[in-house]
């Protein structure tokens, strides 16, 4: 039988999983798409650098038929106010 402590831990894990889902739904893309986005942004930044906008992220969304309106709001909320911040702060491994 699960102890009271195990039960509390279970509730806490469920809560954390819930929060994680919220972050993802905020972005409107799944884990695979985020990996793809970060790859694209990294490649483009290596070529042109960051102009302190989300233009590379936006170009990615356009080329992948991803709704830019959701990403445009979701990325800054996840710490990515421009392309280099997306690369620095929107880390999929921190959300697992
Ligand atoms: Zn930047």
PDB file of N, CA and C and ligand atoms in Angstrom:
ATOM      1  N   UNK A   1       0.845  -1.207   0.000  1.00  0.00           N
ATOM      2  CA  UNK A   1       0.000   0.000   0.000  1.00  0.00           C
ATOM      3  C   UNK A   1       0.875   1.249   0.000  1.00  0.00           C
ATOM      4  N   UNK A   2       0.510   2.227  -0.774  1.00  0.00           N
ATOM      5  CA  UNK A   2       1.301   3.457  -0.891  1.00  0.00           C
ATOM      6  C   UNK A   2       1.187   4.283   0.377  1.00  0.00           C
ATOM      7  N   UNK A   3       2.317   4.730   0.868  1.00  0.00           N
ATOM      8  CA  UNK A   3       2.301   5.572   2.056  1.00  0.00           C
ATOM      9  C   UNK A   3       1.794   6.972   1.688  1.00  0.00           C
ATOM     10  N   UNK A   4       1.489   7.712   2.740  1.00  0.00           N
ATOM     11  CA  UNK A   4       1.023   9.086   2.535  1.00  0.00           C
ATOM     12  C   UNK A   4       2.076   9.896   1.751  1.00  0.00           C
ATOM     13  N   UNK A   5       3.343   9.604   2.068  1.00  0.00           N
ATOM     14  CA  UNK A   5       4.421  10.346   1.433  1.00  0.00           C
ATOM     15  C   UNK A   5       4.500  10.037  -0.067  1.00  0.00           C
ATOM     16  N   UNK A   6       4.376   8.734  -0.406  1.00  0.00           N
ATOM     17  CA  UNK A   6       4.374   8.363  -1.817  1.00  0.00           C
ATOM     18  C   UNK A   6       3.221   9.031  -2.550  1.00  0.00           C
ATOM     19  N   UNK A   7       2.111   9.059  -1.857  1.00  0.00           N
ATOM     20  CA  UNK A   7       0.926   9.658  -2.458  1.00  0.00           C
ATOM     21  C   UNK A   7       1.158  11.133  -2.778  1.00  0.00           C
ATOM     22  N   UNK A   8       1.757  11.837  -1.811  1.00  0.00           N
ATOM     23  CA  UNK A   8       2.042  13.258  -2.035  1.00  0.00           C
ATOM     24  C   UNK A   8       3.018  13.449  -3.197  1.00  0.00           C
ATOM     25  N   UNK A   9       4.014  12.558  -3.252  1.00  0.00           N
ATOM     26  CA  UNK A   9       4.989  12.673  -4.340  1.00  0.00           C
ATOM     27  C   UNK A   9       4.311  12.456  -5.686  1.00  0.00           C
ATOM     28  N   UNK A  10       3.389  11.513  -5.709  1.00  0.00           N
ATOM     29  CA  UNK A  10       2.660  11.233  -6.935  1.00  0.00           C
ATOM     30  C   UNK A  10       1.883  12.467  -7.389  1.00  0.00           C
ATOM     31  N   UNK A  11       1.228  13.108  -6.437  1.00  0.00           N
ATOM     32  CA  UNK A  11       0.450  14.300  -6.762  1.00  0.00           C
ATOM     33  C   UNK A  11       1.373  15.403  -7.298  1.00  0.00           C
ATOM     34  N   UNK A  12       2.539  15.528  -6.657  1.00  0.00           N
ATOM     35  CA  UNK A  12       3.473  16.572  -7.070  1.00  0.00           C
ATOM     36  C   UNK A  12       3.989  16.302  -8.480  1.00  0.00           C
ATOM     37  N   UNK A  13       4.319  15.047  -8.788  1.00  0.00           N
ATOM     38  CA  UNK A  13       4.792  14.711 -10.126  1.00  0.00           C
ATOM     39  C   UNK A  13       3.726  14.979 -11.167  1.00  0.00           C
ATOM     40  N   UNK A  14       2.491  14.654 -10.827  1.00  0.00           N
ATOM     41  CA  UNK A  14       1.393  14.896 -11.753  1.00  0.00           C
ATOM     42  C   UNK A  14       1.258  16.397 -12.013  1.00  0.00           C
ATOM     43  N   UNK A  15       1.440  17.175 -10.956  1.00  0.00           N
ATOM     44  CA  UNK A  15       1.352  18.630 -11.081  1.00  0.00           C
ATOM     45  C   UNK A  15       2.453  19.153 -11.990  1.00  0.00           C
ATOM     46  N   UNK A  16       3.674  18.632 -11.800  1.00  0.00           N
ATOM     47  CA  UNK A  16       4.793  19.087 -12.629  1.00  0.00           C
ATOM     48  C   UNK A  16       4.580  18.726 -14.095  1.00  0.00           C
ATOM     49  N   UNK A  17       4.079  17.513 -14.321  1.00  0.00           N
ATOM     50  CA  UNK A  17       3.817  17.086 -15.690  1.00  0.00           C
ATOM     51  C   UNK A  17       2.782  17.999 -16.336  1.00  0.00           C
ATOM     52  N   UNK A  18       1.818  18.390 -15.539  1.00  0.00           N
ATOM     53  CA  UNK A  18       0.764  19.296 -16.009  1.00  0.00           C
ATOM     54  C   UNK A  18       1.363  20.638 -16.425  1.00  0.00           C
ATOM     55  N   UNK A  19       2.240  21.180 -15.566  1.00  0.00           N
ATOM     56  CA  UNK A  19       2.890  22.461 -15.870  1.00  0.00           C
ATOM     57  C   UNK A  19       3.691  22.351 -17.158  1.00  0.00           C
ATOM     58  N   UNK A  20       4.384  21.239 -17.348  1.00  0.00           N
ATOM     59  CA  UNK A  20       5.208  21.037 -18.530  1.00  0.00           C
ATOM     60  C   UNK A  20       4.327  21.052 -19.779  1.00  0.00           C
ATOM     61  N   UNK A  21       3.212  20.374 -19.693  1.00  0.00           N
ATOM     62  CA  UNK A  21       2.302  20.357 -20.828  1.00  0.00           C
ATOM     63  C   UNK A  21       1.853  21.763 -21.163  1.00  0.00           C
ATOM     64  N   UNK A  22       1.614  22.574 -20.132  1.00  0.00           N
ATOM     65  CA  UNK A  22       1.197  23.954 -20.371  1.00  0.00           C
ATOM     66  C   UNK A  22       2.260  24.710 -21.152  1.00  0.00           C
ATOM     67  N   UNK A  23       3.541  24.520 -20.763  1.00  0.00           N
ATOM     68  CA  UNK A  23       4.607  25.215 -21.473  1.00  0.00           C
ATOM     69  C   UNK A  23       4.631  24.817 -22.935  1.00  0.00           C
ATOM     70  N   UNK A  24       4.453  23.529 -23.173  1.00  0.00           N
ATOM     71  CA  UNK A  24       4.480  23.062 -24.555  1.00  0.00           C
ATOM     72  C   UNK A  24       3.299  23.600 -25.337  1.00  0.00           C
ATOM     73  N   UNK A  25       2.132  23.575 -24.746  1.00  0.00           N
ATOM     74  CA  UNK A  25       0.963  24.027 -25.488  1.00  0.00           C
ATOM     75  C   UNK A  25       1.056  25.529 -25.752  1.00  0.00           C
ATOM     76  N   UNK A  26       1.799  26.221 -24.883  1.00  0.00           N
ATOM     77  CA  UNK A  26       2.054  27.638 -25.086  1.00  0.00           C
ATOM     78  C   UNK A  26       2.793  27.862 -26.402  1.00  0.00           C
ATOM     79  N   UNK A  27       3.735  26.991 -26.695  1.00  0.00           N
ATOM     80  CA  UNK A  27       4.529  27.137 -27.914  1.00  0.00           C
ATOM     81  C   UNK A  27       3.764  26.674 -29.148  1.00  0.00           C
ATOM     82  N   UNK A  28       2.825  25.783 -28.958  1.00  0.00           N
ATOM     83  CA  UNK A  28       2.040  25.302 -30.086  1.00  0.00           C
ATOM     84  C   UNK A  28       2.803  24.328 -30.980  1.00  0.00           C
ATOM     85  N   UNK A  29       3.970  23.851 -30.519  1.00  0.00           N
ATOM     86  CA  UNK A  29       4.730  22.867 -31.294  1.00  0.00           C
ATOM     87  C   UNK A  29       5.142  21.733 -30.364  1.00  0.00           C
ATOM     88  N   UNK A  30       5.476  20.583 -30.955  1.00  0.00           N
ATOM     89  CA  UNK A  30       5.885  19.469 -30.109  1.00  0.00           C
ATOM     90  C   UNK A  30       7.408  19.430 -29.993  1.00  0.00           C
ATOM     91  N   UNK A  31       7.878  18.482 -29.230  1.00  0.00           N
ATOM     92  CA  UNK A  31       9.300  18.366 -28.936  1.00  0.00           C
ATOM     93  C   UNK A  31      10.149  18.252 -30.209  1.00  0.00           C
ATOM     94  N   UNK A  32       9.683  17.441 -31.149  1.00  0.00           N
ATOM     95  CA  UNK A  32      10.426  17.238 -32.385  1.00  0.00           C
ATOM     96  C   UNK A  32      10.536  18.541 -33.181  1.00  0.00           C
ATOM     97  N   UNK A  33       9.443  19.273 -33.213  1.00  0.00           N
ATOM     98  CA  UNK A  33       9.442  20.544 -33.934  1.00  0.00           C
ATOM     99  C   UNK A  33      10.368  21.546 -33.264  1.00  0.00           C
ATOM    100  N   UNK A  34      10.384  21.534 -31.930  1.00  0.00           N
ATOM    101  CA  UNK A  34      11.262  22.458 -31.219  1.00  0.00           C
ATOM    102  C   UNK A  34      12.726  22.137 -31.523  1.00  0.00           C
ATOM    103  N   UNK A  35      13.067  20.851 -31.541  1.00  0.00           N
ATOM    104  CA  UNK A  35      14.432  20.458 -31.907  1.00  0.00           C
ATOM    105  C   UNK A  35      14.776  20.991 -33.295  1.00  0.00           C
ATOM    106  N   UNK A  36      13.832  20.834 -34.211  1.00  0.00           N
ATOM    107  CA  UNK A  36      14.019  21.276 -35.583  1.00  0.00           C
ATOM    108  C   UNK A  36      14.199  22.795 -35.628  1.00  0.00           C
ATOM    109  N   UNK A  37      13.361  23.495 -34.871  1.00  0.00           N
ATOM    110  CA  UNK A  37      13.453  24.960 -34.801  1.00  0.00           C
ATOM    111  C   UNK A  37      14.826  25.392 -34.278  1.00  0.00           C
ATOM    112  N   UNK A  38      15.278  24.757 -33.195  1.00  0.00           N
ATOM    113  CA  UNK A  38      16.570  25.142 -32.603  1.00  0.00           C
ATOM    114  C   UNK A  38      17.717  24.865 -33.570  1.00  0.00           C
ATOM    115  N   UNK A  39      17.620  23.746 -34.313  1.00  0.00           N
ATOM    116  CA  UNK A  39      18.635  23.452 -35.330  1.00  0.00           C
ATOM    117  C   UNK A  39      18.692  24.564 -36.365  1.00  0.00           C
ATOM    118  N   UNK A  40      17.508  24.933 -36.839  1.00  0.00           N
ATOM    119  CA  UNK A  40      17.413  25.959 -37.874  1.00  0.00           C
ATOM    120  C   UNK A  40      17.977  27.287 -37.371  1.00  0.00           C
ATOM    121  N   UNK A  41      17.555  27.689 -36.188  1.00  0.00           N
ATOM    122  CA  UNK A  41      17.992  28.978 -35.635  1.00  0.00           C
ATOM    123  C   UNK A  41      19.509  28.971 -35.416  1.00  0.00           C
ATOM    124  N   UNK A  42      20.041  27.858 -34.927  1.00  0.00           N
ATOM    125  CA  UNK A  42      21.478  27.763 -34.699  1.00  0.00           C
ATOM    126  C   UNK A  42      22.252  27.921 -36.009  1.00  0.00           C
ATOM    127  N   UNK A  43      21.781  27.233 -37.046  1.00  0.00           N
ATOM    128  CA  UNK A  43      22.431  27.324 -38.359  1.00  0.00           C
ATOM    129  C   UNK A  43      22.406  28.756 -38.888  1.00  0.00           C
ATOM    130  N   UNK A  44      21.237  29.360 -38.803  1.00  0.00           N
ATOM    131  CA  UNK A  44      21.087  30.709 -39.358  1.00  0.00           C
ATOM    132  C   UNK A  44      21.894  31.733 -38.565  1.00  0.00           C
ATOM    133  N   UNK A  45      21.916  31.584 -37.257  1.00  0.00           N
ATOM    134  CA  UNK A  45      22.671  32.532 -36.427  1.00  0.00           C
ATOM    135  C   UNK A  45      24.162  32.425 -36.718  1.00  0.00           C
ATOM    136  N   UNK A  46      24.615  31.213 -37.047  1.00  0.00           N
ATOM    137  CA  UNK A  46      26.029  31.020 -37.364  1.00  0.00           C
ATOM    138  C   UNK A  46      26.390  31.789 -38.628  1.00  0.00           C
ATOM    139  N   UNK A  47      25.415  31.970 -39.513  1.00  0.00           N
ATOM    140  CA  UNK A  47      25.660  32.655 -40.782  1.00  0.00           C
ATOM    141  C   UNK A  47      25.480  34.166 -40.646  1.00  0.00           C
ATOM    142  N   UNK A  48      24.383  34.572 -40.040  1.00  0.00           N
ATOM    143  CA  UNK A  48      24.027  35.993 -40.080  1.00  0.00           C
ATOM    144  C   UNK A  48      24.052  36.681 -38.713  1.00  0.00           C
ATOM    145  N   UNK A  49      24.120  35.923 -37.626  1.00  0.00           N
ATOM    146  CA  UNK A  49      24.043  36.549 -36.308  1.00  0.00           C
ATOM    147  C   UNK A  49      22.623  36.951 -35.970  1.00  0.00           C
ATOM    148  N   UNK A  50      22.471  37.458 -34.753  1.00  0.00           N
ATOM    149  CA  UNK A  50      21.127  37.806 -34.280  1.00  0.00           C
ATOM    150  C   UNK A  50      20.889  39.298 -34.475  1.00  0.00           C
ATOM    151  N   UNK A  51      19.743  39.649 -35.039  1.00  0.00           N
ATOM    152  CA  UNK A  51      19.425  41.079 -35.177  1.00  0.00           C
ATOM    153  C   UNK A  51      18.386  41.483 -34.129  1.00  0.00           C
ATOM    154  N   UNK A  52      18.305  40.674 -33.064  1.00  0.00           N
ATOM    155  CA  UNK A  52      17.430  40.961 -31.921  1.00  0.00           C
ATOM    156  C   UNK A  52      15.956  40.974 -32.288  1.00  0.00           C
ATOM    157  N   UNK A  53      15.641  40.160 -33.274  1.00  0.00           N
ATOM    158  CA  UNK A  53      14.244  39.865 -33.566  1.00  0.00           C
ATOM    159  C   UNK A  53      14.129  38.343 -33.637  1.00  0.00           C
ATOM    160  N   UNK A  54      12.933  37.878 -33.918  1.00  0.00           N
ATOM    161  CA  UNK A  54      12.707  36.436 -34.052  1.00  0.00           C
ATOM    162  C   UNK A  54      12.620  36.044 -35.527  1.00  0.00           C
ATOM    163  N   UNK A  55      13.388  36.747 -36.386  1.00  0.00           N
ATOM    164  CA  UNK A  55      13.187  36.520 -37.821  1.00  0.00           C
ATOM    165  C   UNK A  55      13.522  35.097 -38.255  1.00  0.00           C
ATOM    166  N   UNK A  56      14.554  34.479 -37.668  1.00  0.00           N
ATOM    167  CA  UNK A  56      14.888  33.112 -38.076  1.00  0.00           C
ATOM    168  C   UNK A  56      13.833  32.132 -37.581  1.00  0.00           C
ATOM    169  N   UNK A  57      13.336  32.383 -36.386  1.00  0.00           N
ATOM    170  CA  UNK A  57      12.251  31.543 -35.876  1.00  0.00           C
ATOM    171  C   UNK A  57      11.021  31.682 -36.759  1.00  0.00           C
ATOM    172  N   UNK A  58      10.766  32.919 -37.173  1.00  0.00           N
ATOM    173  CA  UNK A  58       9.608  33.159 -38.009  1.00  0.00           C
ATOM    174  C   UNK A  58       9.764  32.474 -39.368  1.00  0.00           C
ATOM    175  N   UNK A  59      10.979  32.555 -39.925  1.00  0.00           N
ATOM    176  CA  UNK A  59      11.236  31.903 -41.216  1.00  0.00           C
ATOM    177  C   UNK A  59      11.036  30.396 -41.091  1.00  0.00           C
ATOM    178  N   UNK A  60      11.478  29.853 -39.961  1.00  0.00           N
ATOM    179  CA  UNK A  60      11.293  28.417 -39.730  1.00  0.00           C
ATOM    180  C   UNK A  60       9.805  28.087 -39.709  1.00  0.00           C
ATOM    181  N   UNK A  61       9.036  28.861 -38.947  1.00  0.00           N
ATOM    182  CA  UNK A  61       7.595  28.605 -38.845  1.00  0.00           C
ATOM    183  C   UNK A  61       6.958  28.649 -40.230  1.00  0.00           C
ATOM    184  N   UNK A  62       7.388  29.651 -41.036  1.00  0.00           N
ATOM    185  CA  UNK A  62       6.828  29.779 -42.383  1.00  0.00           C
ATOM    186  C   UNK A  62       7.147  28.568 -43.246  1.00  0.00           C
ATOM    187  N   UNK A  63       8.380  28.064 -43.132  1.00  0.00           N
ATOM    188  CA  UNK A  63       8.795  26.965 -43.998  1.00  0.00           C
ATOM    189  C   UNK A  63       8.205  25.643 -43.533  1.00  0.00           C
ATOM    190  N   UNK A  64       7.739  25.573 -42.274  1.00  0.00           N
ATOM    191  CA  UNK A  64       7.192  24.312 -41.745  1.00  0.00           C
ATOM    192  C   UNK A  64       5.676  24.358 -41.588  1.00  0.00           C
ATOM    193  N   UNK A  65       5.066  25.436 -42.086  1.00  0.00           N
ATOM    194  CA  UNK A  65       3.617  25.592 -41.930  1.00  0.00           C
ATOM    195  C   UNK A  65       3.186  25.501 -40.470  1.00  0.00           C
ATOM    196  N   UNK A  66       3.989  26.109 -39.583  1.00  0.00           N
ATOM    197  CA  UNK A  66       3.646  26.181 -38.173  1.00  0.00           C
ATOM    198  C   UNK A  66       3.030  27.551 -37.914  1.00  0.00           C
ATOM    199  N   UNK A  67       1.992  27.591 -37.080  1.00  0.00           N
ATOM    200  CA  UNK A  67       1.308  28.859 -36.799  1.00  0.00           C
ATOM    201  C   UNK A  67       2.258  29.824 -36.097  1.00  0.00           C
ATOM    202  N   UNK A  68       2.657  30.879 -36.779  1.00  0.00           N
ATOM    203  CA  UNK A  68       3.604  31.819 -36.211  1.00  0.00           C
ATOM    204  C   UNK A  68       2.999  32.607 -35.051  1.00  0.00           C
ATOM    205  N   UNK A  69       1.712  32.866 -35.123  1.00  0.00           N
ATOM    206  CA  UNK A  69       1.083  33.694 -34.085  1.00  0.00           C
ATOM    207  C   UNK A  69       1.250  33.070 -32.706  1.00  0.00           C
ATOM    208  N   UNK A  70       1.159  31.739 -32.618  1.00  0.00           N
ATOM    209  CA  UNK A  70       1.322  31.073 -31.324  1.00  0.00           C
ATOM    210  C   UNK A  70       2.771  31.121 -30.862  1.00  0.00           C
ATOM    211  N   UNK A  71       3.687  30.852 -31.798  1.00  0.00           N
ATOM    212  CA  UNK A  71       5.111  30.867 -31.455  1.00  0.00           C
ATOM    213  C   UNK A  71       5.558  32.268 -31.070  1.00  0.00           C
ATOM    214  N   UNK A  72       5.047  33.241 -31.781  1.00  0.00           N
ATOM    215  CA  UNK A  72       5.452  34.624 -31.551  1.00  0.00           C
ATOM    216  C   UNK A  72       5.139  35.038 -30.120  1.00  0.00           C
ATOM    217  N   UNK A  73       4.053  34.522 -29.583  1.00  0.00           N
ATOM    218  CA  UNK A  73       3.696  34.812 -28.198  1.00  0.00           C
ATOM    219  C   UNK A  73       4.367  33.838 -27.240  1.00  0.00           C
ATOM    220  N   UNK A  74       4.506  32.589 -27.671  1.00  0.00           N
ATOM    221  CA  UNK A  74       5.011  31.544 -26.784  1.00  0.00           C
ATOM    222  C   UNK A  74       6.503  31.614 -26.546  1.00  0.00           C
ATOM    223  N   UNK A  75       7.287  31.947 -27.587  1.00  0.00           N
ATOM    224  CA  UNK A  75       8.743  31.958 -27.427  1.00  0.00           C
ATOM    225  C   UNK A  75       9.212  32.981 -26.389  1.00  0.00           C
ATOM    226  N   UNK A  76       8.762  34.229 -26.469  1.00  0.00           N
ATOM    227  CA  UNK A  76       9.176  35.189 -25.435  1.00  0.00           C
ATOM    228  C   UNK A  76       8.755  34.736 -24.036  1.00  0.00           C
ATOM    229  N   UNK A  77       7.588  34.106 -23.934  1.00  0.00           N
ATOM    230  CA  UNK A  77       7.115  33.628 -22.635  1.00  0.00           C
ATOM    231  C   UNK A  77       8.035  32.532 -22.101  1.00  0.00           C
ATOM    232  N   UNK A  78       8.705  31.812 -23.011  1.00  0.00           N
ATOM    233  CA  UNK A  78       9.629  30.751 -22.604  1.00  0.00           C
ATOM    234  C   UNK A  78      11.057  31.281 -22.491  1.00  0.00           C
ATOM    235  N   UNK A  79      11.239  32.604 -22.585  1.00  0.00           N
ATOM    236  CA  UNK A  79      12.561  33.196 -22.408  1.00  0.00           C
ATOM    237  C   UNK A  79      13.264  33.515 -23.717  1.00  0.00           C
ATOM    238  N   UNK A  80      12.583  33.304 -24.840  1.00  0.00           N
ATOM    239  CA  UNK A  80      13.193  33.542 -26.145  1.00  0.00           C
ATOM    240  C   UNK A  80      12.657  34.799 -26.806  1.00  0.00           C
ATOM    241  N   UNK A  81      13.187  35.950 -26.407  1.00  0.00           N
ATOM    242  CA  UNK A  81      12.706  37.223 -26.954  1.00  0.00           C
ATOM    243  C   UNK A  81      13.274  37.534 -28.328  1.00  0.00           C
ATOM    244  N   UNK A  82      14.380  36.899 -28.695  1.00  0.00           N
ATOM    245  CA  UNK A  82      14.945  37.034 -30.036  1.00  0.00           C
ATOM    246  C   UNK A  82      15.625  35.704 -30.370  1.00  0.00           C
ATOM    247  N   UNK A  83      16.154  35.573 -31.577  1.00  0.00           N
ATOM    248  CA  UNK A  83      16.655  34.262 -32.003  1.00  0.00           C
ATOM    249  C   UNK A  83      17.757  33.713 -31.103  1.00  0.00           C
ATOM    250  N   UNK A  84      18.696  34.597 -30.671  1.00  0.00           N
ATOM    251  CA  UNK A  84      19.788  34.057 -29.854  1.00  0.00           C
ATOM    252  C   UNK A  84      19.275  33.673 -28.469  1.00  0.00           C
ATOM    253  N   UNK A  85      18.235  34.363 -27.989  1.00  0.00           N
ATOM    254  CA  UNK A  85      17.653  33.994 -26.696  1.00  0.00           C
ATOM    255  C   UNK A  85      16.857  32.699 -26.803  1.00  0.00           C
ATOM    256  N   UNK A  86      16.246  32.481 -27.962  1.00  0.00           N
ATOM    257  CA  UNK A  86      15.561  31.210 -28.182  1.00  0.00           C
ATOM    258  C   UNK A  86      16.568  30.079 -28.031  1.00  0.00           C
ATOM    259  N   UNK A  87      17.721  30.258 -28.678  1.00  0.00           N
ATOM    260  CA  UNK A  87      18.759  29.241 -28.630  1.00  0.00           C
ATOM    261  C   UNK A  87      19.278  29.056 -27.202  1.00  0.00           C
ATOM    262  N   UNK A  88      19.425  30.167 -26.474  1.00  0.00           N
ATOM    263  CA  UNK A  88      20.014  30.106 -25.142  1.00  0.00           C
ATOM    264  C   UNK A  88      19.017  29.616 -24.091  1.00  0.00           C
ATOM    265  N   UNK A  89      17.761  29.999 -24.220  1.00  0.00           N
ATOM    266  CA  UNK A  89      16.818  29.786 -23.117  1.00  0.00           C
ATOM    267  C   UNK A  89      15.745  28.738 -23.364  1.00  0.00           C
ATOM    268  N   UNK A  90      15.398  28.513 -24.614  1.00  0.00           N
ATOM    269  CA  UNK A  90      14.326  27.549 -24.886  1.00  0.00           C
ATOM    270  C   UNK A  90      14.965  26.188 -25.128  1.00  0.00           C
ATOM    271  N   UNK A  91      15.284  25.532 -24.023  1.00  0.00           N
ATOM    272  CA  UNK A  91      16.017  24.274 -24.095  1.00  0.00           C
ATOM    273  C   UNK A  91      15.079  23.099 -23.868  1.00  0.00           C
ATOM    274  N   UNK A  92      14.891  22.272 -24.873  1.00  0.00           N
ATOM    275  CA  UNK A  92      13.947  21.152 -24.712  1.00  0.00           C
ATOM    276  C   UNK A  92      14.352  20.200 -23.605  1.00  0.00           C
ATOM    277  N   UNK A  93      15.656  20.084 -23.340  1.00  0.00           N
ATOM    278  CA  UNK A  93      16.100  19.142 -22.319  1.00  0.00           C
ATOM    279  C   UNK A  93      15.730  19.583 -20.909  1.00  0.00           C
ATOM    280  N   UNK A  94      15.488  20.873 -20.741  1.00  0.00           N
ATOM    281  CA  UNK A  94      15.083  21.348 -19.429  1.00  0.00           C
ATOM    282  C   UNK A  94      13.616  21.070 -19.162  1.00  0.00           C
ATOM    283  N   UNK A  95      12.892  20.698 -20.202  1.00  0.00           N
ATOM    284  CA  UNK A  95      11.462  20.533 -20.059  1.00  0.00           C
ATOM    285  C   UNK A  95      11.067  19.078 -19.948  1.00  0.00           C
ATOM    286  N   UNK A  96      12.046  18.202 -20.009  1.00  0.00           N
ATOM    287  CA  UNK A  96      11.710  16.777 -19.941  1.00  0.00           C
ATOM    288  C   UNK A  96      11.476  16.381 -18.491  1.00  0.00           C
TER     289      UNK A  96
HETATM  290 ZN1  LIG B   1      19.435  38.071 -29.955  1.00  0.00          ZN
END
